[in-house]
Coordinates of C-alpha atoms and ligand atoms in Angstrom, one line a residue:
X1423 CA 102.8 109.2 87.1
X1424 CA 105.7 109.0 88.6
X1425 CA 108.4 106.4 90.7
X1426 CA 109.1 106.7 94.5
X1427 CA 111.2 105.0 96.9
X1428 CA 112.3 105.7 100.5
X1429 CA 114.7 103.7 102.3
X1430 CA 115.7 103.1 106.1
X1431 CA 119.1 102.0 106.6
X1432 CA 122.5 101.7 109.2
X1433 CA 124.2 103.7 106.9
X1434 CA 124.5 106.3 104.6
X1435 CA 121.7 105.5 102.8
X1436 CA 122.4 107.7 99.4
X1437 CA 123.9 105.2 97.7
X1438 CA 121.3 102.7 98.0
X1439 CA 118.6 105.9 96.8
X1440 CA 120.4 107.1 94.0
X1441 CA 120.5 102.9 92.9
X1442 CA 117.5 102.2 93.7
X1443 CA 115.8 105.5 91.8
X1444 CA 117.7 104.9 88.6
X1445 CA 115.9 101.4 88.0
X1446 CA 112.7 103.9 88.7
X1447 CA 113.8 106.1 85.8
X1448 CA 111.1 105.2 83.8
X1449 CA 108.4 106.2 85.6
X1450 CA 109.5 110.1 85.3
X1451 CA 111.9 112.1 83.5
X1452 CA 110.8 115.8 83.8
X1453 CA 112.7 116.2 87.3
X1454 CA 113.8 114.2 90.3
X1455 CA 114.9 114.6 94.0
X1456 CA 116.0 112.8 96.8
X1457 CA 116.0 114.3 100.6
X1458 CA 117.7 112.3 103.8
X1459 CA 117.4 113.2 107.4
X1460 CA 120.6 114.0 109.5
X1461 CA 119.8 116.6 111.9
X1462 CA 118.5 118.3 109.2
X1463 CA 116.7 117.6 106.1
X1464 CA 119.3 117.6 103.1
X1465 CA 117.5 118.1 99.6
X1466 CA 118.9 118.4 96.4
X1467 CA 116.1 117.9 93.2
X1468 CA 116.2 119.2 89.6
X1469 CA 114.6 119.3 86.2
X1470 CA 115.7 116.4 84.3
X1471 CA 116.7 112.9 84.6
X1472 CA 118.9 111.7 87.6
X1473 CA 122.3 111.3 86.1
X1474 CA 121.6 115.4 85.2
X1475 CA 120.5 116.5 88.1
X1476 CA 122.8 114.4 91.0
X1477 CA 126.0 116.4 90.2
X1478 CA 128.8 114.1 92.8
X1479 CA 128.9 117.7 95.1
X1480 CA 125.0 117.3 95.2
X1481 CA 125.5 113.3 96.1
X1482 CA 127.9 114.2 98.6
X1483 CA 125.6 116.7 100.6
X1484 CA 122.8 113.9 101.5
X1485 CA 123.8 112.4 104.7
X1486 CA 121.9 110.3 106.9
X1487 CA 120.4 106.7 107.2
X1488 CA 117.1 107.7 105.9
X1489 CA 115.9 108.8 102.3
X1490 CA 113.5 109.2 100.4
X1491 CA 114.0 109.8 96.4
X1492 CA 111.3 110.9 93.3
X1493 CA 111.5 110.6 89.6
X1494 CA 108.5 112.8 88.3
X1495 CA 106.4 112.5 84.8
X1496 CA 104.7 115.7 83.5
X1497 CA 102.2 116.3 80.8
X1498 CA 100.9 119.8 79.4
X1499 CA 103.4 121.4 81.2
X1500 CA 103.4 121.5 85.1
X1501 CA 106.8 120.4 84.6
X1502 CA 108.6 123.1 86.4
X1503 CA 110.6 123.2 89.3
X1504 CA 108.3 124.1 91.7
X1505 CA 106.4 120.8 91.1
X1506 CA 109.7 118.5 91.9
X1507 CA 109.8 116.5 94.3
X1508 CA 110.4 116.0 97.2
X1509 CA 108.1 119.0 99.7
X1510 CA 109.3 119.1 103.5
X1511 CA 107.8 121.4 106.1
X1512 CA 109.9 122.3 109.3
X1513 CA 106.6 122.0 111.9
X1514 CA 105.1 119.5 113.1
X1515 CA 108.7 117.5 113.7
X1516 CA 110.0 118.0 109.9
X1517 CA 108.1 116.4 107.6
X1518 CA 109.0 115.3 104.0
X1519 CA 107.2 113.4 101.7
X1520 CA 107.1 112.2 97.8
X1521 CA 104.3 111.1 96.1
X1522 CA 102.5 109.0 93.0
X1523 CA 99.7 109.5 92.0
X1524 CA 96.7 112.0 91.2
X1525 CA 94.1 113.5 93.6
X1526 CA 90.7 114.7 92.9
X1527 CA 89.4 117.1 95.5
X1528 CA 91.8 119.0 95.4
X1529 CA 90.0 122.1 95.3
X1530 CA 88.3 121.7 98.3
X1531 CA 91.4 120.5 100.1
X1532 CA 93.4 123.7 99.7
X1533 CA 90.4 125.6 100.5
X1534 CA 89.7 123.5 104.0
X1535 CA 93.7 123.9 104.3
X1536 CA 93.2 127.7 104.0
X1537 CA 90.1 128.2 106.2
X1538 CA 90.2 125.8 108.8
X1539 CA 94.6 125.4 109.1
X1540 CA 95.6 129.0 108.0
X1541 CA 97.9 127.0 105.4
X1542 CA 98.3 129.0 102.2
X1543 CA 99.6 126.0 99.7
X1544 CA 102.7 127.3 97.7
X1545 CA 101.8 125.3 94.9
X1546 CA 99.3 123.4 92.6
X1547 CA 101.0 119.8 92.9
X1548 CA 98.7 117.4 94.6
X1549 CA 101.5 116.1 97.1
X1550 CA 101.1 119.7 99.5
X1551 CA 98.0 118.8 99.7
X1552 CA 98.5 115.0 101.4
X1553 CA 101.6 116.7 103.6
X1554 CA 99.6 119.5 105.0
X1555 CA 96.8 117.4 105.6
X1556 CA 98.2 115.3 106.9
X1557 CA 100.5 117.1 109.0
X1558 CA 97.1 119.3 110.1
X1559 CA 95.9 115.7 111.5
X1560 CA 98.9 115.2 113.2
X1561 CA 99.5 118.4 115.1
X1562 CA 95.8 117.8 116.4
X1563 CA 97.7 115.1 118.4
X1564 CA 99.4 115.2 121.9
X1565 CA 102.8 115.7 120.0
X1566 CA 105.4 115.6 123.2
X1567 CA 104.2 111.7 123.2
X1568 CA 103.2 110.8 119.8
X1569 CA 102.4 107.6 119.6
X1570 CA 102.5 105.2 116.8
X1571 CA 98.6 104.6 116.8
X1572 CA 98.5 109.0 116.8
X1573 CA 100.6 108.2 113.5
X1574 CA 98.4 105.9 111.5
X1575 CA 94.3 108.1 113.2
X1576 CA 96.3 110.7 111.3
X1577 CA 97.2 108.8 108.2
X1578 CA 93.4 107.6 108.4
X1579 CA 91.8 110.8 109.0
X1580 CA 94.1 111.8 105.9
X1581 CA 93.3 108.6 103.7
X1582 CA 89.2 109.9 104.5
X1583 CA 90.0 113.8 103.3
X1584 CA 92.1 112.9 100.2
X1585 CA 90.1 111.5 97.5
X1586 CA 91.9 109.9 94.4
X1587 CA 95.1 107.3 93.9
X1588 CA 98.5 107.8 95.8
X1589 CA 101.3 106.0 97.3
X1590 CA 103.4 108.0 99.4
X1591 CA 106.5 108.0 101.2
X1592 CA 107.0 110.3 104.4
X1593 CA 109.9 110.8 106.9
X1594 CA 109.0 112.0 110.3
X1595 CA 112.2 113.6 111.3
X1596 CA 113.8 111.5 114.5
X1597 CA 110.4 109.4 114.5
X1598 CA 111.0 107.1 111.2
X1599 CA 109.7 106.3 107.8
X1600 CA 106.1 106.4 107.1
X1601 CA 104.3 104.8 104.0
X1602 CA 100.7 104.8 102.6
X1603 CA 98.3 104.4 100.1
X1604 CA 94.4 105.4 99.1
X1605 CA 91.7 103.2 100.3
X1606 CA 91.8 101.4 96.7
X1607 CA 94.9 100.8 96.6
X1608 CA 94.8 102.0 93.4
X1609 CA 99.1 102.9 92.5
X1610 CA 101.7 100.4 93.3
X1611 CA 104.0 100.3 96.5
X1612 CA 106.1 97.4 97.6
X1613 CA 107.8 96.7 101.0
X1614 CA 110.9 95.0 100.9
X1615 CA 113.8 94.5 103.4
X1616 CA 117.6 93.2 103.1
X1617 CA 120.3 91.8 106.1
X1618 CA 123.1 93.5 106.5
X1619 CA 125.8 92.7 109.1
X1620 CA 124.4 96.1 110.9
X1621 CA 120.4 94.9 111.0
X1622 CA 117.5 94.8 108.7
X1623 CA 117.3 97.5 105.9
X1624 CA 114.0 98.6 105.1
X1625 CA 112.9 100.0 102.1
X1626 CA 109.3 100.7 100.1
X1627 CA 109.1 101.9 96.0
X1628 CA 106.7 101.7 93.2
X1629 CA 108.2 98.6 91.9
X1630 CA 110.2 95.5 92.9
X1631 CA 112.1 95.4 90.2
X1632 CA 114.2 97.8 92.1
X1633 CA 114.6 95.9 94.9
X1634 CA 116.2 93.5 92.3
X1635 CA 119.3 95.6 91.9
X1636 CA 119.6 96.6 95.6
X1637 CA 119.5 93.0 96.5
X1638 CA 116.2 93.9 98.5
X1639 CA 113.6 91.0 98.8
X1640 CA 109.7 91.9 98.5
X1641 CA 107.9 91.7 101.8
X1642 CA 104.8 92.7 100.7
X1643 CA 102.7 95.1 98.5
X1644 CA 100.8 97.8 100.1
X1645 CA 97.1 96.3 100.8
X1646 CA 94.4 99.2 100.0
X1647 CA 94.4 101.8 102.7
X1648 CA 97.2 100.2 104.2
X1649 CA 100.3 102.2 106.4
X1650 CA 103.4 100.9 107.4
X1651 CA 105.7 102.5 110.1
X1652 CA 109.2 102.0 110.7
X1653 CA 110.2 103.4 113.8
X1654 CA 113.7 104.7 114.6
X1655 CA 114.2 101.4 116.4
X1656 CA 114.0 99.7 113.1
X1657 CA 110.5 98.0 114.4
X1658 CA 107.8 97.8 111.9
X1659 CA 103.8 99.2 112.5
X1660 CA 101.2 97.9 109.9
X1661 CA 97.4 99.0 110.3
X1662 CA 95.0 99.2 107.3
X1663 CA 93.7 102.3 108.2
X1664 CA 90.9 103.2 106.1
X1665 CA 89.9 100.8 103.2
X1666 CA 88.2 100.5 100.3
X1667 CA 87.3 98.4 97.4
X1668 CA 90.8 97.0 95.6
X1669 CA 91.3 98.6 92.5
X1670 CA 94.8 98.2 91.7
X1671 CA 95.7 99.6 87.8
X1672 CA 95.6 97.5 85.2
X1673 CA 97.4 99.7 82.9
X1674 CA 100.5 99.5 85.3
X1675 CA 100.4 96.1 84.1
X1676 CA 99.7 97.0 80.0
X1677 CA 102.5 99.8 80.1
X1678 CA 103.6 101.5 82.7
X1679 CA 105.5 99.1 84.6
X1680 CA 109.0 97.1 83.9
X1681 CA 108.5 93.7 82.8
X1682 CA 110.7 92.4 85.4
X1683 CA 108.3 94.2 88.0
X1684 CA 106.2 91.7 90.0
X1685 CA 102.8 93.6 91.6
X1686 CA 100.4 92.1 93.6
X1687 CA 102.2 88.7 93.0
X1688 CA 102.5 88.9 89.1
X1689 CA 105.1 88.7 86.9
X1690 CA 104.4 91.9 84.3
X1691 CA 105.7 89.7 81.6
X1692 CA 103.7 86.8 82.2
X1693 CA 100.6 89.4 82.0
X1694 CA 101.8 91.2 78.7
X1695 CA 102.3 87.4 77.5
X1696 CA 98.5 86.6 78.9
X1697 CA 97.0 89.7 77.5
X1698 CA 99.2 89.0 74.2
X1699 CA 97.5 85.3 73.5
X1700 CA 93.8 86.7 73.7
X1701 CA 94.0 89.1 71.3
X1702 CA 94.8 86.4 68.6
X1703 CA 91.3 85.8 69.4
X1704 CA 90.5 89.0 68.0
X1705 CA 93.1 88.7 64.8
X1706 CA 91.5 85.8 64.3
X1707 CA 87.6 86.6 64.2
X1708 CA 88.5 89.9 62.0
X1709 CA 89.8 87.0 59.4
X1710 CA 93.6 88.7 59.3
X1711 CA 96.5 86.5 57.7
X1712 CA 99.5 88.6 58.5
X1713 CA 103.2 87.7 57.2
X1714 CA 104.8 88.9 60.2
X1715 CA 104.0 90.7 63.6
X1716 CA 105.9 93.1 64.5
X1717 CA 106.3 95.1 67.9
X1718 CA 106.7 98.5 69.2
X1719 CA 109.8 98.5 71.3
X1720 CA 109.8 98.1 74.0
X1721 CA 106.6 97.4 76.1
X1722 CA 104.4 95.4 73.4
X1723 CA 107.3 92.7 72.9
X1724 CA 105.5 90.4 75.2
X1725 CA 102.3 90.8 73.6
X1726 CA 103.9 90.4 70.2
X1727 CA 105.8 87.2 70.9
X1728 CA 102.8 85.8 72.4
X1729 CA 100.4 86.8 69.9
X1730 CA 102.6 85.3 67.1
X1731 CA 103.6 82.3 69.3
X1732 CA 99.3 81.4 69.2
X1733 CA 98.7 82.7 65.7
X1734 CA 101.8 80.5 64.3
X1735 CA 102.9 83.9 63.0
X1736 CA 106.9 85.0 62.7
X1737 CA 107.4 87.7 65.3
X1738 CA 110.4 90.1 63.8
X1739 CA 112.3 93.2 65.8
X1740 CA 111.3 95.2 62.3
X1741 CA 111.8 98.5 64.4
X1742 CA 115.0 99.6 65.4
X1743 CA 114.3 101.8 68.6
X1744 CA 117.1 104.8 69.4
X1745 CA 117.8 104.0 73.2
X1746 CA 119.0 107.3 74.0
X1747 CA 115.7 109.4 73.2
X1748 CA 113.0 109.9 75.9
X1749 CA 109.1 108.8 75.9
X1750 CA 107.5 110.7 73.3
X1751 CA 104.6 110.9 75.9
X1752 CA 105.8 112.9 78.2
X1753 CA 106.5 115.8 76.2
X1754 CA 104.3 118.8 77.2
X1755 CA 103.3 119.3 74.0
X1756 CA 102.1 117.8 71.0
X1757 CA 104.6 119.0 68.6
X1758 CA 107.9 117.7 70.4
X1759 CA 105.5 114.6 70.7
X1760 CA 105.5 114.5 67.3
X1761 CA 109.3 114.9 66.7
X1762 CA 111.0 112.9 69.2
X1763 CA 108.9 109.8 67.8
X1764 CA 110.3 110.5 64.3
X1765 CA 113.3 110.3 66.1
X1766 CA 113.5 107.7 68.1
X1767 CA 111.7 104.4 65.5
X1768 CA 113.3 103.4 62.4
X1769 CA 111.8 100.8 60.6
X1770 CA 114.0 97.8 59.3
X1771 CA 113.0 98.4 55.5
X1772 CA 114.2 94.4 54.1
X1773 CA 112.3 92.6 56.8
X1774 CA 109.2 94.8 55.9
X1775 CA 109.0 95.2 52.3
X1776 CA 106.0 94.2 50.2
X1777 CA 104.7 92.3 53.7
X1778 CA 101.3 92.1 55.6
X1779 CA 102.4 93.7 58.5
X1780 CA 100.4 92.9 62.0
X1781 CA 101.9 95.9 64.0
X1782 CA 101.6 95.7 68.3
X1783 CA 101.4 98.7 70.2
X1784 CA 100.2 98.4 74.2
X1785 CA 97.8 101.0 73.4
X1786 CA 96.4 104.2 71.5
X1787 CA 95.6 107.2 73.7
X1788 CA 95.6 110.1 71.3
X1789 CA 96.7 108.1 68.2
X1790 CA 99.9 110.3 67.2
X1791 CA 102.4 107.4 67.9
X1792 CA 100.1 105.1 65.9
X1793 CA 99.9 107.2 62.6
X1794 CA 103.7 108.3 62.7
X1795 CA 104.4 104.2 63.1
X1796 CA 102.2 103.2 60.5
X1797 CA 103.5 106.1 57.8
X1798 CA 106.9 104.8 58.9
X1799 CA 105.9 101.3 58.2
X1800 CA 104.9 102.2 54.7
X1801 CA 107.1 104.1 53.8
X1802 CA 109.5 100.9 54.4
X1803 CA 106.9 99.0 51.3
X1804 CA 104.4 97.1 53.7
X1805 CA 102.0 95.9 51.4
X1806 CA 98.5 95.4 54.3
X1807 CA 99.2 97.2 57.9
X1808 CA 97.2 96.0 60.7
X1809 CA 97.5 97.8 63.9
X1810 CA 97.2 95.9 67.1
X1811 CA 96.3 97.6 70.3
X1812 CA 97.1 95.2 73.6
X1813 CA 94.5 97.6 75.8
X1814 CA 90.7 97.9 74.9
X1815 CA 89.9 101.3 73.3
X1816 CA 90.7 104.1 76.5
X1817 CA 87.8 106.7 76.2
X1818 CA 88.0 108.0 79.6
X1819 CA 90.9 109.8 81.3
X1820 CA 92.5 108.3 83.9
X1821 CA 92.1 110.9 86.6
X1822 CA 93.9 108.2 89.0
X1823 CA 97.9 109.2 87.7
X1824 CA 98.5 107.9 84.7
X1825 CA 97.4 111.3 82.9
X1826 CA 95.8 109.3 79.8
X1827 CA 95.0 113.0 77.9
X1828 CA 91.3 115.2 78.5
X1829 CA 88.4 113.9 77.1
X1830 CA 88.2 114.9 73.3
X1831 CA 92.0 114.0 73.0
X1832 CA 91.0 110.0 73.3
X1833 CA 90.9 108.7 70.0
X1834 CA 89.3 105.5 71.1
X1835 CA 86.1 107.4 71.4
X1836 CA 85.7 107.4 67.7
X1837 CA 84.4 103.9 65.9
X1838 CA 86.9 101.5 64.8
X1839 CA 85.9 102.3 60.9
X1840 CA 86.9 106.4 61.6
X1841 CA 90.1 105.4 63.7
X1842 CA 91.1 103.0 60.7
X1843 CA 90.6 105.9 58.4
X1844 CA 92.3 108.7 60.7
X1845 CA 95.2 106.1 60.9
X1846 CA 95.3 104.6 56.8
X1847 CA 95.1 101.2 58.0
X1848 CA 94.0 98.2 56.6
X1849 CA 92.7 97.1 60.0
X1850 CA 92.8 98.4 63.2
X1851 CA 92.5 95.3 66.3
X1852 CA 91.6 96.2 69.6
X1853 CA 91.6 94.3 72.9
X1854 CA 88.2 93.4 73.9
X1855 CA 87.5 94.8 77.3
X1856 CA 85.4 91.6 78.1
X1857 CA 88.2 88.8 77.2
X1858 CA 90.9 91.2 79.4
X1859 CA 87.6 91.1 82.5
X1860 CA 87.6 87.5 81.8
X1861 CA 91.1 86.9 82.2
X1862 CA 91.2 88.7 85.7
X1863 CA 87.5 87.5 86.9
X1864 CA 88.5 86.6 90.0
X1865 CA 90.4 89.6 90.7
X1866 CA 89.5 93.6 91.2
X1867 CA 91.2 96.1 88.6
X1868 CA 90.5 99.7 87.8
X1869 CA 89.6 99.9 84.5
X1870 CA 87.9 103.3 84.5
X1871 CA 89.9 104.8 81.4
X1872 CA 88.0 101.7 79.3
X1873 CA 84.8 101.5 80.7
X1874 CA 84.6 104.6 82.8
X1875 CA 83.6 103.2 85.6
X1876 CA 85.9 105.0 88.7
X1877 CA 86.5 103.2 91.9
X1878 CA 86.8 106.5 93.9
X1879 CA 83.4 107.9 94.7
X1880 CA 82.4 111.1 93.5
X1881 CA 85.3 110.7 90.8
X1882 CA 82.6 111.6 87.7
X1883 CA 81.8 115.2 89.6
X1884 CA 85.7 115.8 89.7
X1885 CA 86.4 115.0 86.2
X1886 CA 84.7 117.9 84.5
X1887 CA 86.8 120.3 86.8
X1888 CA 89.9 118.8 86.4
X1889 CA 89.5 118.7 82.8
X1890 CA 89.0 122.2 82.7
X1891 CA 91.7 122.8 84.7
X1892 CA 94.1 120.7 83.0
X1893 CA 93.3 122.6 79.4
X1894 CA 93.7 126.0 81.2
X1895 CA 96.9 125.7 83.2
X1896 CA 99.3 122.8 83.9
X1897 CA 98.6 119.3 85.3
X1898 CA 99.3 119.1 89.0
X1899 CA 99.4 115.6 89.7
X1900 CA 102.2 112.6 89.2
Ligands
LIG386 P1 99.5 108.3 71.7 O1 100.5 108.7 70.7 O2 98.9 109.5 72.4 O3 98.4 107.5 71.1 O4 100.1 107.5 72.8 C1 100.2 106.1 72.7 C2 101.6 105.7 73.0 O5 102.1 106.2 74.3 C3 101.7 104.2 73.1 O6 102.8 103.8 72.2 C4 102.1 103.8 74.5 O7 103.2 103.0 74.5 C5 102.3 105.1 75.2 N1 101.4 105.4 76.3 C6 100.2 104.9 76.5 N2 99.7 105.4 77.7 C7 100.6 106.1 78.2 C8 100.6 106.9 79.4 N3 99.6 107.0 80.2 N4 101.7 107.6 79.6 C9 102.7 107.6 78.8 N5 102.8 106.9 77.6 C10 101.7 106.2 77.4

């Protein structure tokens, strides 16, 4: 998973980026990178989070009017340099490109790339794979007069080879700023523009709440298989160029994205606060009287508040969260997991004590943040615990991005009785996958890592090899 944005402006356009990439922040913290376009491509990208890796000499270096910047999540490694973002290649034009999402052929890709290009891919990270093919579609093109409609055959030809979930942002160097996504539509992109006395800014990135601080307003999302071109005149080229069946992920809407975020024309809150009133359906059939519910900072306070506001139930902050401390998540490795956690919760002992505690969590993937939580809850006296997931049990990995863990790591693959017993609960609540359906049923989500069913074809003959791949080396995808 991780947070792009790519921006066309009058001006120097780095200080719009670097703005615009910090509200992106928490999408990715293992590295970042921005490149612009003057003459030359000017790239500066690092391990870490952006206010360690853009030094003021590094800011000063990336001139031009066009941009594009990457914050990057890693997990089980993979989080090394040479998987930063952003890649650029000198031939056809200059290209550079960032990238969210995860791709599933990838395999066969490099091999085509190999045998039918002569490209030998200097990485594993899925985004060489979109640039060179892409840029292999491209250069089959009349390139002194490459046309616009040359752009987006290529971007169609690409969207057909590349199977999986991506967003990405390109620059064609003197040509403009190219964005796209899979035929599913499956990650999040937004188009948004601003007037300035100089003309229309253009920019795209994973969320709008971005555009919030930049003073950008929301055009549009990114329809599946949609591109957008913005051409060095500042005129703007839409085709869908190869679609599928909508898909967009419902988990951006659980956890991954900021409240303040509005995809696909809805508020995140307002969802989390949706999501948060049916499961009191749920607290309610399992017969639970709890004293107070309690959230895990900071994406289940919606679901919390909501879920106490229908249950006539006292919500309470009775967990104090350190700001200053990374996801747990996207450690590498299960031990640092484990330790920053400790770290970064501690429970508020006097509103807890000798309680029935209804704790919320947006969801259980592997189940260590859940059992650290719930020891800490008793050792602050909580007489009953009941934990409260706002997602359905995930027993699938999400092979689409969000990197949701291999197979046997899913803890919601056990039965509720065996999680309740792994975790010492007194009850353990999950969101039913049928009420969260219901809620959408007019609309089309992926919801593959609850009910395994993937919206990219062939995605069950790609999981057993990524999975394997994944346990033997590092993940390769964002
Ligand atoms: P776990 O400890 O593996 O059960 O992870 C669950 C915790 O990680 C929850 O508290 C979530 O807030 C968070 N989480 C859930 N899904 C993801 C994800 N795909 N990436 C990062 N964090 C996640």
């Amino acid at each position: 998973m991780c947070g792009i944005i790519g921006i066309i402006n009058h001006e120097e356009v780095i200080g719009d980026l670097l703005f615009g990439l910090s509200a992106l922040q928490h999408r990715g913290q293992s590295s970042c990178g921005i490149v612009t376009f003057e003459k030359l491509f000017h790239l500066h990208k690092g391990l870490g989070n952006i206010s360690q890796v853009f030094t003021q000499q590094e800011v000063a270096k990336l001139k031009g009017n066009i941009g594009l910047g990457h914050v990057r999540y890693a997990t089980q490694g993979g989080d090394d340099l040479i998987n930063a973002q952003p890649y650029s290649i000198n031939y056809p034009f200059g290209i550079a490109m960032i990238h969210n999402g995860n791709i599933l052929n990838f395999k066969e890709l490099r091999d085509t790339l190999y045998k039918e290009h002569h490209i030998l891919l200097e990485t594993s990270n899925d985004l060489e794979l979109i640039l060179y093919t892409f840029a292999s579609e491209l250069r089959k093109k009349d390139l002194m007069n490459l046309s616009v409609d040359d752009i987006f055959d290529s971007v169609s030809e690409t969207q057909q080879k590349v199977l999986g979930a991506y967003a990405a942002i390109t620059m064609i160097a003197n040509r403009g700023i190219l964005a796209f996504n899979d035929p599913n539509g499956i990650r999040p992109l937004v188009f948004g523009k601003k007037e300035t006395a100089s003309g229309t800014t253009y920019a795209f990135a994973s969320e709008s709440s971005c555009f919030d601080y930049l003073e950008y307003e929301v055009i549009s999302n990114l329809a599946p298989g949609e591109a957008i071109f913005i051409d060095t005149n500042n005129t703007v080229h839409r085709k869908i160029c190869h679609s599928g069946k909508p898909a967009f992920c419902i988990f951006e809407y659980i956890y991954f994205a900021r409240e303040d975020s509005i995809m696909h024309d809805k508020l995140v809150a307002n969802e989390r606060i949706a999501m948060g009133k049916i499961l009191a359906k749920r607290v309610k059939a399992a017969g639970l009287k709890p004293d107070v519910i309690v959230d895990v900072p900071s994406s289940a306070y919606f679901f919390a508040t909501s879920l106490a506001d229908e249950l006539g139930v006292q919500y309470i902050r009775g967990l104090a969260k350190n700001n200053h401390i990374g996801r747990s998540f996207i450690m590498s490795n299960q031990k640092d997991r484990e330790t920053t956690a400790k770290l970064k919760l501690n429970p508020i002992t006097s509103f807890l004590k000798g309680k029935k505690v209804a704790l919320v969590d947006d969801s259980i993937v592997r189940g260590t943040t859940s059992k650290n939580l719930i020891g800490l809850l008793k050792r602050a006296g909580a007489k009953e615990i009941y934990f409260i997931s706002a997602a359905p049990p995930i027993q699938h990995p999400c092979m689409y991005g969000i990197d949701m863990a291999i197979s046997s790591e899913l803890i919601g693959r056990n039965t509720v009785a065996d999680i309740e017993s792994y975790l010492e609960v007194d009850a353990l609540i999950y969101q039913s996958i049928d009420d969260l359906k219901e809620l959408y049923k007019n609309e089309h989500f992926c919801y593959a890592c609850f009910d395994g069913v993937y919206p990219v074809a062939n995605s069950k003959k790609y999981i057993d090899e990524i999975e394997s791949e994944r346990i033997s080396s590092s993940k390769n995808g964002c």
